Structure formats: structure tokens, C-alpha cells
CSV table of C-alpha atoms and ligand atoms in Angstrom, one decimal:
chain,number,residue,atom,x,y,z
J,1,MET,CA,49.2,-48.9,-90.4
J,2,ALA,CA,46.7,-46.6,-91.6
J,3,VAL,CA,44.0,-48.5,-89.9
J,4,ALA,CA,46.1,-48.3,-86.5
J,5,ILE,CA,46.5,-44.6,-86.9
J,6,VAL,CA,42.8,-44.2,-87.5
J,7,ALA,CA,42.2,-46.3,-84.6
J,8,VAL,CA,44.4,-44.5,-82.2
J,9,GLY,CA,43.0,-41.1,-83.6
J,10,VAL,CA,39.4,-42.3,-83.0
J,11,VAL,CA,40.4,-43.3,-79.2
J,12,LEU,CA,42.0,-39.9,-78.7
J,13,LEU,CA,38.9,-38.3,-80.0
J,14,VAL,CA,36.9,-40.4,-77.6
J,15,ALA,CA,39.0,-39.6,-74.8
J,16,VAL,CA,39.1,-35.7,-75.6
J,17,VAL,CA,35.6,-35.9,-75.8
J,18,GLY,CA,35.1,-37.8,-72.5
J,19,LEU,CA,37.3,-35.5,-70.8
J,20,LEU,CA,35.3,-32.4,-72.2
J,21,VAL,CA,32.0,-33.9,-70.9
J,22,LEU,CA,33.7,-34.7,-67.4
J,23,ASP,CA,35.0,-31.3,-67.2
J,24,ARG,CA,31.6,-29.8,-67.8
J,25,ARG,CA,30.1,-32.1,-65.1
J,26,ARG,CA,32.6,-31.1,-62.7
J,27,ARG,CA,31.9,-27.3,-63.2
J,28,ALA,CA,28.0,-27.9,-63.1
J,29,ALA,CA,28.8,-30.0,-59.7
J,30,THR,CA,31.1,-27.1,-58.5
J,31,ASP,CA,28.1,-24.4,-59.2
J,32,GLN,CA,25.8,-26.8,-57.6
J,33,CYS,CA,27.8,-26.7,-54.5
J,34,ALA,CA,28.4,-23.1,-54.7
J,35,ASP,CA,24.5,-23.0,-54.8
J,36,LEU,CA,24.0,-25.2,-52.0
J,37,GLU,CA,26.6,-23.2,-50.0
J,38,THR,CA,24.7,-20.0,-50.5
J,39,GLU,CA,21.4,-21.8,-49.6
J,40,LEU,CA,23.1,-23.1,-46.4
J,41,GLU,CA,24.2,-19.6,-45.6
J,42,ARG,CA,21.0,-18.1,-46.0
J,43,MET,CA,19.3,-21.0,-43.8
J,44,ARG,CA,22.0,-20.3,-41.1
J,45,ALA,CA,21.3,-16.6,-41.1
J,46,ARG,CA,17.6,-17.0,-40.9
J,47,ALA,CA,18.2,-19.5,-38.1
J,48,VAL,CA,20.1,-17.1,-36.3
J,49,ALA,CA,17.6,-14.5,-36.8
J,50,SER,CA,14.6,-16.4,-35.4
J,51,ALA,CA,16.9,-17.7,-32.2
J,52,THR,CA,17.4,-13.8,-31.9
J,53,HIS,CA,13.8,-13.4,-32.5
J,54,ALA,CA,13.0,-16.0,-30.0
J,55,THR,CA,15.2,-14.5,-27.2
J,56,ALA,CA,13.6,-10.8,-27.9
J,57,LEU,CA,10.2,-12.6,-27.3
J,58,ARG,CA,11.3,-14.5,-24.3
J,59,GLU,CA,12.9,-11.5,-22.8
J,60,ALA,CA,9.6,-9.4,-23.5
J,61,LEU,CA,7.3,-12.0,-21.9
J,62,ASP,CA,9.8,-12.0,-18.9
J,63,ALA,CA,9.7,-8.5,-18.6
J,64,ILE,CA,5.9,-7.7,-18.9
J,65,PRO,CA,3.9,-7.2,-15.6
J,66,LEU,CA,1.2,-9.5,-16.5
J,67,GLY,CA,1.3,-13.2,-15.8
J,68,VAL,CA,1.8,-15.5,-18.9
J,69,ILE,CA,1.5,-19.2,-18.9
J,70,ILE,CA,1.3,-21.2,-22.0
J,71,GLY,CA,0.2,-24.9,-22.2
J,72,ASP,CA,0.9,-27.3,-25.0
J,73,ARG,CA,-2.1,-29.3,-26.6
J,74,THR,CA,-2.0,-32.0,-23.9
J,75,GLY,CA,-2.2,-29.1,-21.1
J,76,THR,CA,1.2,-29.5,-20.0
J,77,VAL,CA,2.6,-26.2,-19.0
J,78,ILE,CA,5.7,-25.3,-21.1
J,79,TYR,CA,6.3,-21.5,-20.1
J,80,ARG,CA,5.6,-19.2,-17.4
J,81,ASN,CA,7.2,-16.0,-17.1
J,82,PRO,CA,8.4,-14.5,-13.8
J,83,ALA,CA,5.4,-12.3,-13.1
J,84,ALA,CA,3.2,-15.5,-13.3
J,85,ALA,CA,5.5,-17.4,-10.8
J,86,LEU,CA,4.8,-14.3,-8.4
J,87,PHE,CA,1.3,-14.7,-8.6
J,88,LEU,CA,1.5,-18.2,-7.8
J,89,ASP,CA,3.5,-17.4,-4.8
J,90,ALA,CA,0.6,-15.5,-3.1
J,91,ARG,CA,0.0,-17.0,0.2
J,92,HIS,CA,-3.1,-19.0,0.5
J,93,GLY,CA,-3.5,-18.4,-3.4
J,94,GLU,CA,-1.2,-20.5,-4.7
J,95,ALA,CA,-3.6,-23.6,-5.2
J,96,LEU,CA,-6.8,-21.6,-6.1
J,97,VAL,CA,-4.7,-19.7,-9.1
J,98,GLU,CA,-3.1,-23.0,-10.1
J,99,VAL,CA,-6.7,-24.9,-10.3
J,100,ALA,CA,-7.9,-22.0,-12.3
J,101,ILE,CA,-5.1,-22.0,-14.5
J,102,ARG,CA,-5.3,-25.7,-15.2
J,103,GLU,CA,-9.2,-25.3,-16.0
J,104,LEU,CA,-8.6,-22.4,-18.1
J,105,ILE,CA,-6.0,-24.1,-20.1
J,106,GLY,CA,-8.3,-26.9,-20.7
J,107,ASP,CA,-11.1,-24.4,-22.0
J,108,ALA,CA,-8.5,-22.9,-24.2
J,109,ILE,CA,-7.4,-26.3,-25.8
J,110,GLN,CA,-11.4,-26.9,-26.6
J,111,GLY,CA,-10.9,-23.6,-28.4
J,112,GLU,CA,-12.9,-21.3,-25.9
J,113,ARG,CA,-11.9,-17.8,-24.9
J,114,THR,CA,-12.9,-17.6,-20.9
J,115,SER,CA,-11.9,-15.4,-18.1
J,116,ARG,CA,-12.4,-15.6,-14.4
J,117,SER,CA,-11.9,-13.1,-11.6
J,118,LEU,CA,-9.9,-14.6,-8.5
J,119,GLU,CA,-10.0,-13.2,-5.0
J,120,LEU,CA,-6.8,-13.9,-2.9
J,121,PHE,CA,-7.2,-13.2,0.8
J,122,GLY,CA,-3.6,-12.9,1.0
J,123,PRO,CA,-1.9,-10.7,3.0
J,124,PRO,CA,-2.0,-8.7,0.7
J,125,ARG,CA,-5.4,-9.1,-0.4
J,126,ARG,CA,-5.7,-9.1,-4.0
J,127,VAL,CA,-8.0,-9.7,-7.0
J,128,LEU,CA,-6.5,-11.4,-10.0
J,129,GLU,CA,-8.2,-11.2,-13.6
J,130,VAL,CA,-7.4,-14.7,-15.5
J,131,GLN,CA,-8.1,-15.2,-19.3
J,132,ALA,CA,-7.6,-17.8,-21.4
J,133,VAL,CA,-7.0,-17.7,-25.2
J,134,PRO,CA,-6.7,-20.6,-27.4
J,135,LEU,CA,-3.5,-21.0,-29.5
J,136,GLY,CA,-3.7,-22.3,-33.3
J,137,ASP,CA,-7.1,-23.4,-34.8
J,138,ALA,CA,-8.8,-25.6,-32.3
J,139,GLY,CA,-11.9,-25.7,-34.5
J,140,THR,CA,-10.1,-27.6,-37.4
J,141,GLY,CA,-7.9,-29.8,-35.1
J,142,ALA,CA,-4.9,-27.6,-35.7
J,143,GLY,CA,-5.0,-26.1,-31.9
J,144,THR,CA,-1.7,-25.8,-30.6
J,145,GLY,CA,-2.4,-25.1,-27.1
J,146,GLY,CA,-3.7,-22.1,-24.8
J,147,LEU,CA,-2.3,-19.1,-23.5
J,148,ILE,CA,-3.3,-17.8,-20.0
J,149,VAL,CA,-2.9,-14.2,-19.2
J,150,VAL,CA,-3.1,-13.3,-15.4
J,151,GLU,CA,-3.5,-9.5,-14.5
J,152,ASP,CA,-3.5,-8.0,-10.8
J,153,VAL,CA,-6.3,-5.6,-10.8
J,154,SER,CA,-6.3,-4.9,-7.3
J,155,ASP,CA,-5.5,-1.3,-7.5
J,156,ARG,CA,-7.9,-0.6,-10.3
J,157,ARG,CA,-11.1,-2.3,-8.3
J,158,ARG,CA,-9.8,0.0,-5.4
J,159,LEU,CA,-9.9,3.1,-7.6
J,160,GLU,CA,-13.4,2.0,-8.8
J,161,ALA,CA,-14.6,1.5,-5.6
J,162,ILE,CA,-13.1,5.0,-4.1
J,163,ARG,CA,-14.9,6.5,-7.2
J,164,ARG,CA,-18.1,4.9,-6.6
J,165,ASP,CA,-18.0,5.9,-2.9
J,166,PHE,CA,-16.8,9.4,-3.7
J,167,VAL,CA,-20.0,10.1,-5.8
J,168,ALA,CA,-22.4,8.4,-3.3
J,169,ASN,CA,-20.5,10.2,-0.1
J,170,ILE,CA,-20.5,13.8,-1.8
J,171,SER,CA,-23.8,13.3,-2.6
J,172,HIS,CA,-24.9,12.5,0.8
J,173,GLU,CA,-22.6,15.0,2.5
J,174,LEU,CA,-24.2,17.9,0.4
J,175,LYS,CA,-27.8,16.7,0.4
J,176,THR,CA,-28.2,16.6,4.2
J,177,PRO,CA,-27.2,20.2,4.9
J,178,VAL,CA,-28.9,21.3,2.0
J,179,GLY,CA,-32.2,19.6,2.8
J,180,ALA,CA,-31.9,20.7,6.5
J,181,LEU,CA,-31.3,24.3,5.1
J,182,GLY,CA,-34.6,24.0,3.0
J,183,LEU,CA,-36.8,22.7,6.0
J,184,LEU,CA,-35.2,25.7,8.4
J,185,ALA,CA,-36.1,28.2,5.7
J,186,GLU,CA,-39.6,26.8,5.3
J,187,THR,CA,-40.2,26.8,9.1
J,188,LEU,CA,-38.8,30.4,9.1
J,189,LEU,CA,-41.3,31.7,6.9
J,190,GLY,CA,-44.1,31.2,9.1
J,191,GLU,CA,-42.5,32.6,12.0
J,192,ASP,CA,-42.2,36.0,13.5
J,193,ASP,CA,-41.4,35.3,17.1
J,194,PRO,CA,-37.6,36.2,17.4
J,195,GLU,CA,-37.4,33.5,20.5
J,196,VAL,CA,-38.2,30.8,17.6
J,197,THR,CA,-36.5,32.6,14.6
J,198,HIS,CA,-33.2,33.2,16.1
J,199,PRO,CA,-32.1,29.4,16.9
J,200,LEU,CA,-33.5,28.6,13.4
J,201,ALA,CA,-31.3,31.2,11.8
J,202,GLU,CA,-28.3,29.9,14.1
J,203,ARG,CA,-28.9,26.3,12.6
J,204,MET,CA,-29.1,27.6,9.4
J,205,VAL,CA,-25.8,29.2,9.6
J,206,ALA,CA,-24.3,26.1,11.1
J,207,GLU,CA,-25.7,24.0,8.1
J,208,ALA,CA,-24.6,26.6,5.4
J,209,PHE,CA,-21.0,26.4,7.1
J,210,ARG,CA,-20.9,22.6,6.7
J,211,VAL,CA,-21.8,22.7,3.0
J,212,ASN,CA,-19.3,25.5,2.8
J,213,ARG,CA,-16.5,23.3,4.5
J,214,THR,CA,-17.4,20.3,2.3
J,215,ILE,CA,-16.8,22.4,-0.8
J,216,ASP,CA,-13.9,24.1,0.7
J,217,ASP,CA,-12.3,20.4,1.3
J,218,LEU,CA,-13.3,19.5,-2.3
J,219,LEU,CA,-11.6,22.4,-3.8
J,220,GLU,CA,-8.6,22.1,-1.7
J,221,LEU,CA,-8.1,18.7,-2.6
J,222,SER,CA,-8.5,19.1,-6.1
J,223,ARG,CA,-6.2,22.1,-6.2
J,224,ILE,CA,-3.4,20.0,-4.3
J,225,GLU,CA,-4.1,17.1,-6.5
J,226,ALA,CA,-3.8,19.1,-9.8
J,227,GLY,CA,-0.3,19.6,-8.7
J,228,GLU,CA,-0.4,23.3,-8.8
J,229,ALA,CA,3.3,24.8,-9.1
J,230,PRO,CA,4.2,24.4,-5.6
J,231,VAL,CA,5.4,27.7,-4.0
J,232,ARG,CA,8.9,27.2,-2.5
J,233,GLN,CA,9.6,29.5,0.2
J,234,PRO,CA,11.4,29.4,3.5
J,235,VAL,CA,8.7,28.9,6.0
J,236,LEU,CA,9.4,28.7,9.9
J,237,VAL,CA,7.9,25.5,11.4
J,238,GLN,CA,7.0,27.7,14.5
J,239,GLN,CA,5.0,30.0,12.4
J,240,VAL,CA,3.0,27.1,11.1
J,241,LEU,CA,2.0,25.8,14.2
J,242,ASP,CA,1.0,29.1,15.6
J,243,GLY,CA,-0.9,29.8,12.6
J,244,ALA,CA,-2.7,26.5,12.6
J,245,ALA,CA,-3.3,27.0,16.3
J,246,ASP,CA,-5.0,30.2,16.0
J,247,ARG,CA,-7.3,29.1,13.5
J,248,ILE,CA,-8.5,26.2,15.7
J,249,ARG,CA,-8.6,27.9,18.9
J,250,PRO,CA,-12.2,29.2,18.7
J,251,ALA,CA,-13.9,25.9,18.2
J,252,ALA,CA,-11.4,24.0,20.8
J,253,THR,CA,-12.6,26.9,23.4
J,254,LEU,CA,-16.3,26.1,22.4
J,255,ARG,CA,-15.3,22.5,23.4
J,256,SER,CA,-13.5,23.5,26.3
J,257,ILE,CA,-10.2,21.8,24.9
J,258,GLU,CA,-6.9,23.6,25.5
J,259,VAL,CA,-4.4,23.9,22.6
J,260,VAL,CA,-0.8,24.1,23.5
J,261,VAL,CA,2.0,25.0,21.3
J,262,GLU,CA,5.4,24.0,22.7
J,263,PRO,CA,8.4,26.3,21.8
J,264,GLY,CA,10.2,24.1,19.3
J,265,PRO,CA,14.1,24.4,18.1
J,266,LEU,CA,14.5,27.9,17.4
J,267,GLY,CA,14.7,28.8,13.5
J,268,LEU,CA,13.4,25.4,12.4
J,269,THR,CA,12.5,26.0,8.6
J,270,VAL,CA,11.0,23.9,5.9
J,271,MET,CA,10.9,24.8,2.2
J,272,GLY,CA,7.3,25.0,0.8
J,273,ASP,CA,3.9,26.7,0.6
J,274,ARG,CA,2.9,28.3,3.8
J,275,ARG,CA,-0.8,28.4,3.1
J,276,GLN,CA,-0.7,24.6,2.1
J,277,LEU,CA,1.2,23.7,5.5
J,278,VAL,CA,-0.9,25.6,7.4
J,279,SER,CA,-4.1,24.2,6.2
J,280,ALA,CA,-2.4,20.5,6.9
J,281,MET,CA,-1.6,21.5,10.3
J,282,PHE,CA,-5.2,22.6,10.8
J,283,ASN,CA,-6.7,19.7,9.5
J,284,LEU,CA,-4.6,17.5,12.0
J,285,LEU,CA,-5.9,19.9,14.7
J,286,ASP,CA,-9.5,19.9,13.6
J,287,ASN,CA,-9.2,16.1,14.1
J,288,ALA,CA,-7.7,16.2,17.5
J,289,VAL,CA,-10.1,18.9,18.7
J,290,LYS,CA,-13.3,16.9,17.1
J,291,TYR,CA,-12.2,13.5,18.5
J,292,SER,CA,-11.4,14.7,21.9
J,293,GLU,CA,-13.3,15.2,24.7
J,294,PRO,CA,-13.9,18.5,27.1
J,295,ASP,CA,-10.9,19.3,29.3
J,296,HIS,CA,-8.6,17.2,27.1
J,297,VAL,CA,-5.3,18.9,25.9
J,298,VAL,CA,-4.2,19.0,22.4
J,299,THR,CA,-0.5,19.6,22.1
J,300,LEU,CA,1.5,20.9,19.1
J,301,ARG,CA,5.2,19.9,18.8
J,302,SER,CA,8.0,20.3,16.8
J,303,SER,CA,11.4,18.8,16.6
J,304,ALA,CA,14.5,18.7,14.2
J,305,VAL,CA,15.2,14.9,13.4
J,306,CYS,CA,18.4,13.5,11.8
J,307,ALA,CA,17.9,10.3,9.6
J,308,GLU,CA,20.1,7.5,9.3
J,309,ASP,CA,21.5,8.7,5.8
J,310,GLY,CA,22.5,12.0,7.6
J,311,SER,CA,19.3,13.9,5.9
J,312,ALA,CA,17.8,16.5,8.2
J,313,TRP,CA,14.0,16.7,8.7
J,314,ALA,CA,11.6,18.8,10.6
J,315,GLU,CA,8.7,16.9,12.7
J,316,LEU,CA,5.5,18.8,13.2
J,317,ALA,CA,3.5,16.7,15.7
J,318,VAL,CA,-0.1,16.9,16.9
J,319,VAL,CA,-0.8,14.8,20.2
J,320,ASP,CA,-4.3,14.5,21.6
J,321,GLN,CA,-5.8,12.6,24.1
J,322,GLY,CA,-8.9,11.6,22.5
J,323,MET,CA,-10.8,8.5,21.6
J,324,GLY,CA,-8.0,7.3,19.3
J,325,ILE,CA,-8.2,5.0,16.3
J,326,PRO,CA,-8.6,1.1,16.1
J,327,ALA,CA,-5.2,-0.4,14.6
J,328,ARG,CA,-7.3,-2.0,11.6
J,329,ASP,CA,-8.2,1.6,10.5
J,330,LEU,CA,-4.7,3.0,10.9
J,331,GLU,CA,-3.8,2.7,7.2
J,332,ARG,CA,-6.9,3.6,5.9
J,333,VAL,CA,-7.6,7.0,7.6
J,334,PHE,CA,-5.6,8.8,4.8
J,335,GLU,CA,-7.9,7.7,2.2
J,336,ARG,CA,-10.7,10.2,0.8
J,337,PHE,CA,-13.6,9.8,2.5
J,338,TYR,CA,-12.6,7.1,5.0
J,339,ARG,CA,-14.1,7.7,8.3
J,340,VAL,CA,-13.3,5.4,11.0
J,341,ASP,CA,-16.8,4.5,12.3
J,342,ARG,CA,-19.7,6.6,10.9
J,343,ALA,CA,-21.7,6.0,14.0
J,344,ARG,CA,-19.2,7.8,16.1
J,345,SER,CA,-17.9,10.4,13.7
J,346,ARG,CA,-21.6,11.3,12.5
J,347,GLY,CA,-22.1,14.2,15.2
J,348,THR,CA,-18.7,15.5,14.1
J,349,GLY,CA,-19.7,16.6,10.8
J,350,GLY,CA,-16.7,15.7,8.7
J,351,THR,CA,-16.4,14.6,5.2
J,352,GLY,CA,-13.5,12.3,5.3
J,353,LEU,CA,-11.1,14.5,3.1
J,354,GLY,CA,-9.0,16.1,6.0
J,355,LEU,CA,-6.2,13.6,6.2
J,356,ALA,CA,-6.2,12.9,2.5
J,357,ILE,CA,-5.5,16.8,2.1
J,358,VAL,CA,-2.6,16.3,4.8
J,359,ARG,CA,-1.2,13.5,2.8
J,360,HIS,CA,-1.1,15.2,-0.5
J,361,VAL,CA,0.6,18.2,1.2
J,362,ALA,CA,3.2,16.1,2.7
J,363,GLY,CA,3.8,14.5,-0.7
J,364,ASN,CA,3.9,18.1,-2.4
J,365,HIS,CA,6.7,18.6,0.1
J,366,HIS,CA,8.7,15.6,-0.3
J,367,GLY,CA,7.7,14.4,3.2
J,368,ASP,CA,5.1,12.1,4.6
J,369,VAL,CA,2.6,11.8,7.4
J,370,SER,CA,2.0,8.9,9.9
J,371,VAL,CA,0.1,8.2,13.0
J,372,GLU,CA,0.3,6.3,16.0
J,373,SER,CA,-3.1,5.8,18.2
J,374,GLN,CA,-4.4,3.9,21.1
J,375,GLU,CA,-7.8,3.5,21.2
J,376,GLY,CA,-9.4,5.4,24.3
J,377,SER,CA,-6.2,7.1,24.8
J,378,GLY,CA,-5.2,9.3,22.2
J,379,SER,CA,-3.6,9.7,18.9
J,380,THR,CA,-0.3,11.4,17.6
J,381,PHE,CA,-0.1,12.6,14.0
J,382,ARG,CA,3.4,13.5,12.8
J,383,LEU,CA,4.1,15.6,9.4
J,384,ARG,CA,7.7,15.0,8.6
J,385,LEU,CA,9.1,17.5,6.0
J,386,PRO,CA,12.7,18.0,4.8
J,387,ALA,CA,14.5,20.6,6.7
J,388,ALA,CA,15.6,23.7,4.8
J,389,LEU,CA,19.4,24.4,4.4
J,390,ALA,CA,21.2,27.1,6.3
J,391,ASN,CA,21.5,29.6,3.6
J,392,GLU,CA,17.4,29.0,3.1
J,393,GLU,CA,16.9,29.4,6.7
J,394,ALA,CA,18.5,32.7,6.6
J,395,GLN,CA,15.8,34.0,4.3
J,396,ALA,CA,12.9,32.6,6.5
J,397,GLY,CA,10.9,35.3,8.4
H,401,LIG,N1,-7.0,12.5,16.1
H,401,LIG,C1,-8.2,11.6,15.7
H,401,LIG,N2,-8.6,10.8,16.8
H,401,LIG,C2,-9.4,9.9,16.4
H,401,LIG,N3,-9.7,9.7,15.3
H,401,LIG,C3,-9.3,10.3,14.2
H,401,LIG,C4,-8.3,11.2,14.4
H,401,LIG,N4,-8.0,12.0,13.2
H,401,LIG,C5,-8.7,11.2,12.2
H,401,LIG,N5,-9.5,10.3,13.2
H,401,LIG,C6,-10.5,9.4,12.3
H,401,LIG,O1,-10.0,9.4,10.8
H,401,LIG,C7,-11.0,9.7,10.1
H,401,LIG,C8,-10.7,10.4,8.8
H,401,LIG,O2,-10.2,11.6,9.3
H,401,LIG,P1,-10.4,13.0,8.1
H,401,LIG,O3,-9.7,14.1,8.8
H,401,LIG,O4,-9.9,12.5,6.8
H,401,LIG,O5,-11.9,13.2,8.1
H,401,LIG,P2,-12.9,13.8,9.1
H,401,LIG,O6,-12.4,14.5,10.3
H,401,LIG,O7,-13.9,12.5,9.3
H,401,LIG,O8,-13.5,14.9,7.8
H,401,LIG,P3,-13.1,16.1,7.5
H,401,LIG,O9,-11.8,16.2,8.0
H,401,LIG,O10,-13.0,16.1,5.9
H,401,LIG,O11,-14.0,17.3,7.9
H,401,LIG,C9,-12.0,10.4,10.9
H,401,LIG,O12,-13.6,10.2,10.6
H,401,LIG,C10,-11.9,9.8,12.2
H,401,LIG,O13,-12.7,8.6,12.3
H,402,LIG,MG1,-10.6,15.8,10.0
């Protein structure tokens, strides 16, 4: 009996100990489960964060104006942003760009950083700078591919060329008359006869005038470009036309060219800087007279125009019967120092700044300038400016 009781006791003891061990294991397992869940949660959060980063990165790549192309280690393109697709769409440029990209990805996979300039003849004509950057460490065999960056450098190249031309042109424009002035003055030194000295002095005045004009044009242009706070006063269009016509008449008369100002709409007014507006119209008239022949007529005309959106505009036009401008040059005549044909305009002594000034004046007044021309039969330049409102008109005098 006692043995049986002891045996039952032992069994119970073993069972209790077993239960205790099981309970401890269960708790340990529960703790492990909790740890695993926490770890899983952390991993999930990390995955969400990295997906967000990847989306942000892709959106950023999609938004930048540079073309971005990524190739994997086999050279296969695995990503190209919208800007890169645009470059590839360039007419006639597609094949050229595609080949360059493939070759440059090859360079990048080899671990080389290379770049290349591509000229696309368009239209539009463009210059692209394409750069290859290796991804990963190609040197240790851990390269992951290549990054290609495509940049449209057409505007930058054009500005560089304009700046280069600017320095060359301005040096030339000042050097020629200053050289002539020196020679004329030297000749004058040895002369007493008024028959000889008088024409020499006259030529000196003309050369000095030319230097002065170039410097005036440059100052005017830099003043307008610097964006001096524009004056906003009501200005009667007819007064602008009359003011510019009065300024050009002496030169026009010398060339036997008649300048006619047609009467325009009564009271047509614009808001702006009278001095700048007269200067713009004078530059258009100066060209009309310079590029016309004796007995031609230059006409100044104004009209009120209503645009499709209901806005009211004043249009100031200068019409000539002169030599006209070839179609291929029409876009470019408003650029600084651009002169259609140096040979034909050499005798007219200009700098090529006049129309650049007109364009800036138009811009300062929220307007624009345009040209229509037929070679051999004349040109019409139109300066379009927002017309003043009725209450502003009332102040014009
Ligand atoms: N009315 C016109 N008829 C024919 N050609 C013109 C006319 N206006 C401008 N051009 C052409 O456009 C070019 C640029 O004109 P722009 O007024 O800027 O320069 P410019 O007259 O040569 O010199 P500047 O005005 O500085 O004295 C001229 O050289 C000329 O070839
Ligand atoms: Mg001019």
C-alpha cells in the first residue's frame, strides 16, 4: 500500500515537473513569436519606406529635364525617363542618339566615364551632351551597369556663340571708325588748305558720329536689359509715331526718302515709357530708311486690334518699299549683332543692335514685335502693345 502511494506520488511529481517545463517552453515560444512579429513588422515598415523612396526617386528622375537612361550589366536598357524619350524622338536624331547611348553604356559597363557631343540637324537643330557613368565597381567585377545622362546644351552653345560674336563685333565696330579718326586727324595735321581740311573734318564728324551711335546703342540696350523699373504712364500712340518720324526726317531727306505718318485712331493710348517707345519706333524707321532706295516712301501706321480673347492691342507699323529680308533671316534679325548680309549692310554703318533694342522694349511693355518681308519689295515691322484702358487713356496728353 505504502509503495503504491509512493509510486502515485512520484508519478504526480513527474507530471507536475513535466507541466512546469512545458509551461516554460510555451512561454518561451510565445516570447519568440512576439519577437518574430516585431521583427516582421519592422521589416514590413522598412519595405514600405524603401518602396516610398523608390517611388520618390522614380518621380524625381521622371521630373528632371535631363535625359536619364540606365543600362544593366548586360547593356540592356532597364529605365529611361520621359526627357530621354523626348531626345530620342528628335527627328533624324533618333538613330544617332540610340547608337551613342548603346556605345556609351558599353563604355560604362567597362568602368569608363566618357562623354560625347551630338549635333542633331532637326528641325529643330539641337546639340546634345551625352555622358556615361559606371554603376557599381566595374574594376572589381562588381559593376551593376551604366548610367547615361543626356543634356540639351543648344541654348548654352548659342549664348556662348553670341557672347563670342559680341566681343568680336563690338571690337570691330569700334576699331574701324576709331582707326579712321586717327588717320584723318593725322592727315589734317599736315594740311592748311580749307578745300582739303573741310571734307576731312566732315568725315571725322561722320566717324565720330558712328562711334557715338554704337556706344549709345550699347548703353540703351544694357539699360533696357538691366530691367530698369519701367515707367508706366499713358502715352498717345500718335505722339510716339510723330516723335520718331521727326527724329528720322533729316536722315530720310538726305536720302530723298519720304516719311509719311498716317492718322491713326484718335486717342489710342498705351501704358509705358514714352522715351523707350519712341526709341523703338526710331530704330524701325532708321532701318526702313537705311534699307530703302531714294524716292521710296516709308509709312507709319497705327491701328487698334482686338484679339480673339477680347484683349485690346495697339499696333504700330513701319512699312517700307526697300530691299526686304530673305525668309531664312526673318527669325534671326532680332538677335544682337545679327545683320542679314554683311556685304549689303556694310555701307549702312549699323551695329546690328537696333532690332534687339526694339524686341526688349516690346518685352518691357508686355508686347511683341514681328516682321513680314518680301525680298526686293519691302518689309513691314509691327510693334504690338496692350492698349490702355479707358480711364488710363483719359490721363494721356
Ligand atoms: N526694314 C528693313 N529692310 C531690310 N533689311 C532690314 C530691315 N530692318 C532690318 N533689316 C536687316 O536686319 C538687320 C538687323 O537690323 P538691326 O536694326 O538690328 O541692325 P542694323 O540696322 O544693321 O544696325 P543698328 O540698328 O544697330 O544701327 C540689318 O542689318 C538688316 O540686314
Ligand atoms: Mg537698325
